[in-house]
Coordinates of C-alpha atoms in Angstrom, one line a residue:
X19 CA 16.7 -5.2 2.5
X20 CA 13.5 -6.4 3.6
X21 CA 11.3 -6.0 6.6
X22 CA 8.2 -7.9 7.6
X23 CA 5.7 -8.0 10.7
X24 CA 6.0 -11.9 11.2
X25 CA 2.8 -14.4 13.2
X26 CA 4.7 -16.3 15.6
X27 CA 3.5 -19.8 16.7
X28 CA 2.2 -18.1 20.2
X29 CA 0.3 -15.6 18.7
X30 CA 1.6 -12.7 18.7
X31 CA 3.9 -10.7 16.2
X32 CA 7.0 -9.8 15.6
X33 CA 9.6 -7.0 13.3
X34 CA 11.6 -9.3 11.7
X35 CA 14.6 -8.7 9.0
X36 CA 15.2 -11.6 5.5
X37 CA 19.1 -12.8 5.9
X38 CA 18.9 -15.1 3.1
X39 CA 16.4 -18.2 4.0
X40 CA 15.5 -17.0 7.2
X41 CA 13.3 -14.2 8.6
X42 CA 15.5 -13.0 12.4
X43 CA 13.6 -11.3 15.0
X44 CA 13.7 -7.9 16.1
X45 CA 13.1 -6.1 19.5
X46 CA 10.2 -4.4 18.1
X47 CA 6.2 -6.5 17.7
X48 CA 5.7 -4.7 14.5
X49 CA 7.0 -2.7 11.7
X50 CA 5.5 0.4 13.2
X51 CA 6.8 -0.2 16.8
X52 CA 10.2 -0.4 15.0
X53 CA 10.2 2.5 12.9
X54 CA 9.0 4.4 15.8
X55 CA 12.1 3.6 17.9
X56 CA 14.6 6.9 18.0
X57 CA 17.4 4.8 17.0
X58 CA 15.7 3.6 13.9
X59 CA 18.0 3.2 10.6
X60 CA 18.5 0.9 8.2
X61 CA 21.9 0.3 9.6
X62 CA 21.0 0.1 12.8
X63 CA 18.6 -3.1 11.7
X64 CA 21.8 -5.0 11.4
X65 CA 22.7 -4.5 15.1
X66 CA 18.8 -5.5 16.4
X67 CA 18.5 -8.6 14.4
X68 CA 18.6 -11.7 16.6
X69 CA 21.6 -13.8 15.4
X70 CA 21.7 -15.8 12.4
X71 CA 20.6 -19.0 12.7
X72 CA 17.9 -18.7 15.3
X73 CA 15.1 -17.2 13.0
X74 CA 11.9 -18.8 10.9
X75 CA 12.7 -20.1 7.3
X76 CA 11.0 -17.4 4.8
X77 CA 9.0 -20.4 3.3
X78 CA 7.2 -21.5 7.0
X79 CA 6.8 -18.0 8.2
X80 CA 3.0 -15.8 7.9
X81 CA 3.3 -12.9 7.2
X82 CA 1.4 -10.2 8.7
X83 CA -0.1 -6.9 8.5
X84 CA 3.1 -4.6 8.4
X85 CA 2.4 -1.9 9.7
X86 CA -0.8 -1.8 11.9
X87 CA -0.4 1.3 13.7
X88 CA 0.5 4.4 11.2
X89 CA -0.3 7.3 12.1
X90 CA -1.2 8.6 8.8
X91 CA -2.6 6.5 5.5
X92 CA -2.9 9.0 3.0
X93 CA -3.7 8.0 -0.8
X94 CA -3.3 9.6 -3.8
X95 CA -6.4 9.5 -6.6
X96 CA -5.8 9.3 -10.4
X97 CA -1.9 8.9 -10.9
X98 CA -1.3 7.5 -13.5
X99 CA -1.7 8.5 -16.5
X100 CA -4.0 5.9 -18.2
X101 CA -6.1 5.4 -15.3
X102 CA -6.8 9.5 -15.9
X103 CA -7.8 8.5 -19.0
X104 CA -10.6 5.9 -18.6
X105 CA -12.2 8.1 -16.0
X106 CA -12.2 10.5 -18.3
X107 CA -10.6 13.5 -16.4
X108 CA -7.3 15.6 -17.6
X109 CA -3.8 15.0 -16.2
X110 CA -3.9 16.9 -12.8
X111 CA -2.1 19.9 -11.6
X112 CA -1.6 19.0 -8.4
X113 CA -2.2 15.6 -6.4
X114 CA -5.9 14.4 -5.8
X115 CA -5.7 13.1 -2.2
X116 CA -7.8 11.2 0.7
X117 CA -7.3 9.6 3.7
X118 CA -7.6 6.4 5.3
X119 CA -7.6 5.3 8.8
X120 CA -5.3 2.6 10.1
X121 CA -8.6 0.7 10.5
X122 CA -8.5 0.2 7.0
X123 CA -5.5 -1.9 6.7
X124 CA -5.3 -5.9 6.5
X125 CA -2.5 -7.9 6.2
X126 CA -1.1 -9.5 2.5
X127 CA -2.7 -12.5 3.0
X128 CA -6.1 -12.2 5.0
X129 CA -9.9 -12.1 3.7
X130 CA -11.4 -9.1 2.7
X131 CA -14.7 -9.4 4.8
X132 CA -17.3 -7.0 2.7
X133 CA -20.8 -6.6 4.9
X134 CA -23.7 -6.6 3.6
X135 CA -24.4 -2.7 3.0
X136 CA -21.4 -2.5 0.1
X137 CA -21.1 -5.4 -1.8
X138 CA -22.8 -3.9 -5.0
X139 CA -20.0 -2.8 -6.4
X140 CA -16.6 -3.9 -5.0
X141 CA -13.4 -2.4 -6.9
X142 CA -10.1 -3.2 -7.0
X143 CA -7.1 -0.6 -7.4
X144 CA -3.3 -2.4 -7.3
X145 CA -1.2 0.5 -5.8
X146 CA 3.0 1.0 -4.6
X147 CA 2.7 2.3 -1.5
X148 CA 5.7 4.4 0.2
X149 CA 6.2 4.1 3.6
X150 CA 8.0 7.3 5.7
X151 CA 11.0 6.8 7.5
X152 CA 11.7 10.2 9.3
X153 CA 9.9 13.5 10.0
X154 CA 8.8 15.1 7.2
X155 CA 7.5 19.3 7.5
X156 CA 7.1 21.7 4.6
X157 CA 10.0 19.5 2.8
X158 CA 11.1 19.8 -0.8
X159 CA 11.3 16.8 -2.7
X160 CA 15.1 15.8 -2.2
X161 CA 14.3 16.2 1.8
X162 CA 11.3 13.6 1.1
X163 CA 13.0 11.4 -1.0
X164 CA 15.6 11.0 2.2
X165 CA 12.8 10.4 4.7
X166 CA 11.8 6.9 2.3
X167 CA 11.9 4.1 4.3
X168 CA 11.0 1.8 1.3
X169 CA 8.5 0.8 -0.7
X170 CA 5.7 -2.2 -0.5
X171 CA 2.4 -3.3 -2.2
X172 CA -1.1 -2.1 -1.8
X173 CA -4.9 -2.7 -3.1
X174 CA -7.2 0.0 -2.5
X175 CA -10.1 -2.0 -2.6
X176 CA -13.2 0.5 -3.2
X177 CA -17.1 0.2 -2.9
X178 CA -17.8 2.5 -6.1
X179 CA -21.3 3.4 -4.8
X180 CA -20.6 4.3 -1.4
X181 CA -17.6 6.4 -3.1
X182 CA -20.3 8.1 -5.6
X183 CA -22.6 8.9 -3.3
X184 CA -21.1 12.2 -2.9
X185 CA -18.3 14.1 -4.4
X186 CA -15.8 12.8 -2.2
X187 CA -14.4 9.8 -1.8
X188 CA -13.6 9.1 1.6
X189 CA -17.1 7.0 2.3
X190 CA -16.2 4.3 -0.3
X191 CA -12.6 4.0 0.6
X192 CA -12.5 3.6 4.6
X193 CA -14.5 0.3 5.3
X194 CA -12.8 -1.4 7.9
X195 CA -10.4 -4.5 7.1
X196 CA -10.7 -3.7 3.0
X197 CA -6.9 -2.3 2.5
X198 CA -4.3 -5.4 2.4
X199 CA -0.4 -3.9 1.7
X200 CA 2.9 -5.8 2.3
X201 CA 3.7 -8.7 2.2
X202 CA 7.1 -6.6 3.1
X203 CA 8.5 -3.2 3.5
X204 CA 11.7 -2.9 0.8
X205 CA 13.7 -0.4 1.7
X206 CA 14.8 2.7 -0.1
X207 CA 17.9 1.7 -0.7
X208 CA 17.2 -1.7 -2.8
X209 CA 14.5 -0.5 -5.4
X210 CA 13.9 2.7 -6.8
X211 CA 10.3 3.6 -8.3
X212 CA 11.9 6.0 -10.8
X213 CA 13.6 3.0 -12.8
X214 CA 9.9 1.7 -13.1
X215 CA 8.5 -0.9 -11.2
X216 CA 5.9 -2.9 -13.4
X217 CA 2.5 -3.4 -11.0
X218 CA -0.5 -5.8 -11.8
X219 CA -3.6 -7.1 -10.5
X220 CA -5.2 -10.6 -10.9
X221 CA -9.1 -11.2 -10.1
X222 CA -9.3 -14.9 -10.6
X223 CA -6.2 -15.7 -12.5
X224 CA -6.8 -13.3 -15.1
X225 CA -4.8 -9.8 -15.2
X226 CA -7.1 -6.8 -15.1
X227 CA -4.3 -4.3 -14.6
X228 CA -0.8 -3.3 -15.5
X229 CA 1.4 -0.6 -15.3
X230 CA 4.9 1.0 -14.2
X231 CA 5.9 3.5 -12.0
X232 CA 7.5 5.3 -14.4
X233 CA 3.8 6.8 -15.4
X234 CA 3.4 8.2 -12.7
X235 CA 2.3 11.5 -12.2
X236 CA 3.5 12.7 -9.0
X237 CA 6.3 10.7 -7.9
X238 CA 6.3 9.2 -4.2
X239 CA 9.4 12.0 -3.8
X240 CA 6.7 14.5 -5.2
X241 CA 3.8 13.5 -3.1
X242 CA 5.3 13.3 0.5
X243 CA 6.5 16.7 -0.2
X244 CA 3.5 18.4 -1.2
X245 CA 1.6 16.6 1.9
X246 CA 4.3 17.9 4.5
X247 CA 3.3 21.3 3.2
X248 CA 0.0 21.1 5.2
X249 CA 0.9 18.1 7.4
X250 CA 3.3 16.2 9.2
X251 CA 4.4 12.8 8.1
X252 CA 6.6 10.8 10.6
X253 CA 8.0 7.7 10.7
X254 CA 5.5 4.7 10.2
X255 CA 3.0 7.0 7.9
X256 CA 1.8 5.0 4.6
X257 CA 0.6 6.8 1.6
X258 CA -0.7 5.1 -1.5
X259 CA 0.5 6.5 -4.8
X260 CA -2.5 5.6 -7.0
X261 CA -3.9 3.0 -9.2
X262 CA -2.3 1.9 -13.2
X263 CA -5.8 2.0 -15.3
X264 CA -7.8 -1.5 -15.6
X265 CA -10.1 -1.1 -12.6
X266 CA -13.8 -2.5 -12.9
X267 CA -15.4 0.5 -12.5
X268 CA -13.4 1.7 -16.3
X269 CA -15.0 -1.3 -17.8
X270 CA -17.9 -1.7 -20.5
X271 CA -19.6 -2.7 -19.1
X272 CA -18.6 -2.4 -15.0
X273 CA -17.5 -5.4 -13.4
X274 CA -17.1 -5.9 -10.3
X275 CA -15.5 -8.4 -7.2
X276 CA -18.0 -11.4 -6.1
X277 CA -17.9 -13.3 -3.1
X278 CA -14.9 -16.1 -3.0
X279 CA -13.3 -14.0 -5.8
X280 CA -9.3 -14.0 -5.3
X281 CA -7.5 -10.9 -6.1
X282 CA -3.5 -11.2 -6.5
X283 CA -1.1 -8.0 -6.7
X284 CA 2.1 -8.6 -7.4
X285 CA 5.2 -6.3 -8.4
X286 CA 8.6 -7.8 -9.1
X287 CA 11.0 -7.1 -6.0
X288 CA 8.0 -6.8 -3.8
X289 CA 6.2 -10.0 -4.0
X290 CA 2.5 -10.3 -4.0
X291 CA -0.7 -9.3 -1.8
X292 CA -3.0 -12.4 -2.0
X293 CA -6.8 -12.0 -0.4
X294 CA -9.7 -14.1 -0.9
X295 CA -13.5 -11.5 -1.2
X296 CA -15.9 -13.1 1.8
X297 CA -19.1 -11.1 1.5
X298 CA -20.8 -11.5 5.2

């Protein structure tokens, strides 16, 4: 199944469901309003949709930002297990995490406005994202696995000197309007990262990174399990499961995102994340 936040012609937004050619409306403005709601299930989406026939044809609908309200983004550093490599750091023993506010989030196909202050060094980092379905505390991994609501794409996109500046990252990771993910939430119960979901990224037609989930280090299952040890995750929360290697900041030498430059992620069964770099 698949779930979008769709742009209607007035403005404003709508949770809406795919049946076949069409994208149907449901009583919710966004994916977060709707997996807020206490009735929330994937079943239950069945009963909410508007009826067939009535919605917008998936090829004239915008798509936008999913889920604009989480309540949680937390992201997960050094993953995979190449990406490890060409930092030049050992396979971890448990998770390298930071956090990002809800500020940070754009939608699959906006502009990634840069300002001035941090367009030295502009990185991209193609990324699964998992998105939490139900309450999550102190679970073990089958309990997290449950809570999935399903899966969709991210790009971390990173300002590598604000992010060096210090030993943590958090400063080169939360400028506003710099995270697109979507273009849609695929739930749980269609694609399963385990059987390995191939990721890339594309700066200007050419493919800068590649890799499957099957790599990972700490499985989605495995990561909203260790967070709910310290923290709650509810319904809504996003966190990003780290970056295959191929990142600019790994090359020799660097290489970084310019103005106008278009970055694609894409990921078979997901779709792709399309944004256009404006420097302002």
């Amino acid at each position: 199944m698949e779930l979008a936040t769709i742009r209607t012609p007035d403005g404003s937004t709508a949770a809406a469901v795919r049946r076949g050619d069409e994208w149907m409306g449901l009583a919710a403005a966004n994916l977060s309003e709707l997996l807020a709601r206490p009735d929330w299930s994937w079943e239950a989406v069945t009963a909410l949709a508007a009826p067939v026939g009535s919605g917008i044809p998936v090829d004239e609908a915008e798509l936008g930002l999913p889920l604009p309200t989480p309540g949680k983004v937390v992201c997960c550093g050094l993953n995979y297990a190449d990406h490890i490599l060409e930092m030049g750091r050992d396979l971890p023993e448990y998770p390298t995490l930071f956090a990002k506010f809800a500020d940070t989030l754009t939608g699959p196909k906006d502009d990634v406005a840069v300002p001035a202050q941090a367009q030295a060094a502009v990185d991209w980092e193609a990324e699964l994202a998992v998105v939490v379905g139900s309450e999550l505390r102190r679970a073990d991994e089958e309990e997290a696995r449950a809570a999935i609501a399903g899966y969709m794409l991210a790009n971390d996109i990173s300002m590598r000197d604000w992010q060096k500046r210090t030993l943590q990252w958090f400063q080169g990771k939360a400028f506003d309007g710099t995270t697109p993910i979507g273009p849609v939430l695929v739930t749980a119960d269609s694609i399963d990262p385990d059987d390995g979901i191939e990721i890339t990224c594309e700066v200007n037609g050419v493919r800068r990174q590649h890799g499957s989930t099957k790599t990972l280090v700490f499985s989605p299952a495995k990561l909203l399990a260790y967070i709910s040890q310290f923290t709650a995750l509810r319904a809504g929360d996003v966190v990003l499961t780290g970056t295959p290697g191929g990142v600019g900041m790994g090359m020799q030498p660097p290489q970084y995102l310019s103005d106008g430059d278009m970055v694609v992620v894409k990921a078979e069964g997901l779709g792709q994340l399309e944004n256009t770099i404006r420097f302002n």
